Structure formats: C-alpha cells, structure tokens
Amino acid sequence: MALSGLVLGAATIGLRAAAQPQEQVIKILARRFTYAPNKLTRKQGVPVILELTSADVFMGFNAPDFGVRTDIIPGQVASVRLVPDKVGTFTFLCDIFCGSGHETMSGTITVVA
Ligand SMILES: [Cu+2]
C-alpha cells in the first residue's frame, strides 16, 4: 500500500515537471505602505509566478488589468500566476485597507513585446 502510493506520487511529479516549462518566480514583499519591488518589467506572453508575503499586516494585491488578485496574510505565502498578455504599463495596488497611507500603496507592471 505505502509503496504503491510512493510510486504514484513520483509519477505525478514527473508528469507535472514535463508538462509545464519552468516559470519564473518573483518574490514581492508587502509592508505598510509599499511593495518591494514595486516596478516589474515583463515580456509579453511569458507567465510569471508572484509569491507575495507581508512584513506586517493583512494586505491585498490586485492587478485588475490581468484579472489577478489575492489576499496577503502575514506568515503565509500568497502565490498567484500572472500572464502579461498585453503591452503597456499597468498599475497594481493594495485593495485591503491597511492603515493611513494605504491609498498610496501601489506599483507598476510594464509589459514589453
Ligand atoms: Cu492597503
């Protein structure tokens, strides 16, 4: 029983690795009232995984132009996949009130062809 489970697990991992090309992971640290980094430049059509963490309080991450949003809970990693499907400069922002200064908490994603 245990052995067959192990073999199955290994096969699944193998399949997953073969099916998906490796996607770049970008770590973004949120803290009142900034993101670091707060300026990203991406190539059009190349998906990226964003791993968001908070250094202090509950935050949000919202990139409405790409249909991507997540909560950022302190002590956890929020992972989202973003597909930069159009060229231009787009704003992302914190959409959970996190204190006085929250409204300035934003950054940009520039997508180049
Ligand atoms: Cu906020």
Coordinates of C-alpha atoms and ligand atoms in Angstrom, one line a residue:
M1 CA 0.0 0.0 0.0
A2 CA 2.5 2.6 1.2
L3 CA 4.9 1.6 -1.6
S4 CA 2.4 2.0 -4.4
G5 CA 1.4 5.4 -3.1
L6 CA 5.0 6.4 -3.3
V7 CA 5.4 5.2 -6.8
L8 CA 2.2 7.0 -7.9
G9 CA 3.5 10.2 -6.2
A10 CA 6.7 10.1 -8.1
A11 CA 5.0 9.5 -11.4
T12 CA 2.7 12.5 -10.8
I13 CA 5.7 14.8 -10.0
G14 CA 7.4 13.6 -13.2
L15 CA 4.4 14.4 -15.3
R16 CA 4.0 17.8 -13.8
A17 CA 7.6 18.7 -14.5
A18 CA 7.3 17.5 -18.1
A19 CA 4.0 19.3 -18.8
Q20 CA 5.0 22.8 -17.5
P21 CA 8.0 24.7 -18.6
Q22 CA 9.6 26.3 -15.6
E23 CA 8.0 29.6 -14.8
Q24 CA 10.0 32.4 -13.2
V25 CA 9.1 33.2 -9.6
I26 CA 9.2 36.7 -8.4
K27 CA 9.0 37.4 -4.7
I28 CA 7.3 40.6 -3.6
L29 CA 7.4 41.8 0.0
A30 CA 4.5 44.0 1.1
R31 CA 4.8 46.3 4.0
R32 CA 2.9 49.3 5.1
F33 CA 2.7 51.1 2.5
T34 CA 4.9 49.7 -0.2
Y35 CA 5.7 46.7 -2.3
A36 CA 9.3 45.7 -2.9
P37 CA 9.9 45.5 -5.7
N38 CA 7.2 47.9 -6.8
K39 CA 8.2 48.1 -10.5
L40 CA 8.2 44.9 -12.6
T41 CA 9.1 44.6 -16.3
R42 CA 7.9 41.5 -18.0
K43 CA 7.9 40.2 -21.5
Q44 CA 4.5 39.8 -23.2
G45 CA 3.1 36.3 -23.2
V46 CA 5.6 34.9 -20.6
P47 CA 3.7 33.9 -17.5
V48 CA 5.2 34.6 -14.1
I49 CA 4.5 33.3 -10.6
L50 CA 4.3 36.0 -8.0
E51 CA 5.0 35.0 -4.4
L52 CA 3.7 37.7 -2.1
T53 CA 4.4 38.0 1.6
S54 CA 3.6 40.6 4.2
A55 CA 6.1 42.0 6.6
D56 CA 3.5 43.4 8.9
V57 CA -0.3 43.4 8.4
F58 CA -3.0 41.9 6.2
M59 CA -2.7 43.3 2.7
G60 CA -4.1 42.8 -0.7
F61 CA -2.6 42.5 -4.2
N62 CA -4.7 43.5 -7.1
A63 CA -3.6 43.8 -10.7
P64 CA -7.1 44.4 -12.4
D65 CA -5.7 44.6 -15.9
F66 CA -4.6 41.0 -15.7
G67 CA -7.5 39.7 -13.6
V68 CA -5.2 38.8 -10.7
R69 CA -5.8 39.4 -7.0
T70 CA -5.0 37.8 -3.7
D71 CA -5.0 38.4 0.0
I72 CA -1.6 38.6 1.6
I73 CA -1.8 37.1 5.1
P74 CA 1.1 37.7 7.4
G75 CA 3.1 34.4 7.9
Q76 CA 1.9 32.9 4.7
V77 CA 3.0 33.0 1.0
A78 CA 0.3 34.0 -1.4
S79 CA 1.1 32.6 -4.8
V80 CA -0.5 33.8 -8.0
R81 CA 0.1 33.3 -11.7
L82 CA 0.1 36.4 -13.9
V83 CA 0.0 36.2 -17.7
P84 CA 1.2 39.6 -19.1
D85 CA -0.9 39.4 -22.2
K86 CA -0.8 43.0 -23.3
V87 CA 1.8 45.6 -23.8
G88 CA 1.9 48.8 -21.7
T89 CA 2.3 49.9 -18.1
F90 CA -0.3 48.8 -15.7
T91 CA -0.9 49.5 -12.0
F92 CA -1.3 47.0 -9.2
L93 CA -2.4 48.1 -5.8
C94 CA -3.3 47.1 -2.3
D95 CA -7.1 46.7 -2.0
I96 CA -7.3 45.9 1.7
F97 CA -7.3 48.9 4.0
C98 CA -4.0 48.6 5.9
G99 CA -3.7 52.0 7.6
S100 CA -3.2 55.7 6.9
G101 CA -1.1 55.6 3.7
H102 CA -2.9 52.6 2.2
E103 CA -4.2 54.6 -0.7
T104 CA -0.7 55.3 -1.9
M105 CA 0.3 51.6 -1.9
S106 CA 0.8 50.6 -5.5
G107 CA 3.3 49.6 -8.1
T108 CA 3.5 49.0 -11.8
I109 CA 4.0 46.2 -14.2
T110 CA 5.4 47.2 -17.6
V111 CA 4.9 44.7 -20.3
V112 CA 7.2 44.8 -23.3
A113 CA 6.8 43.0 -26.6
Ligands
CU1 CU -3.5 48.6 2.0

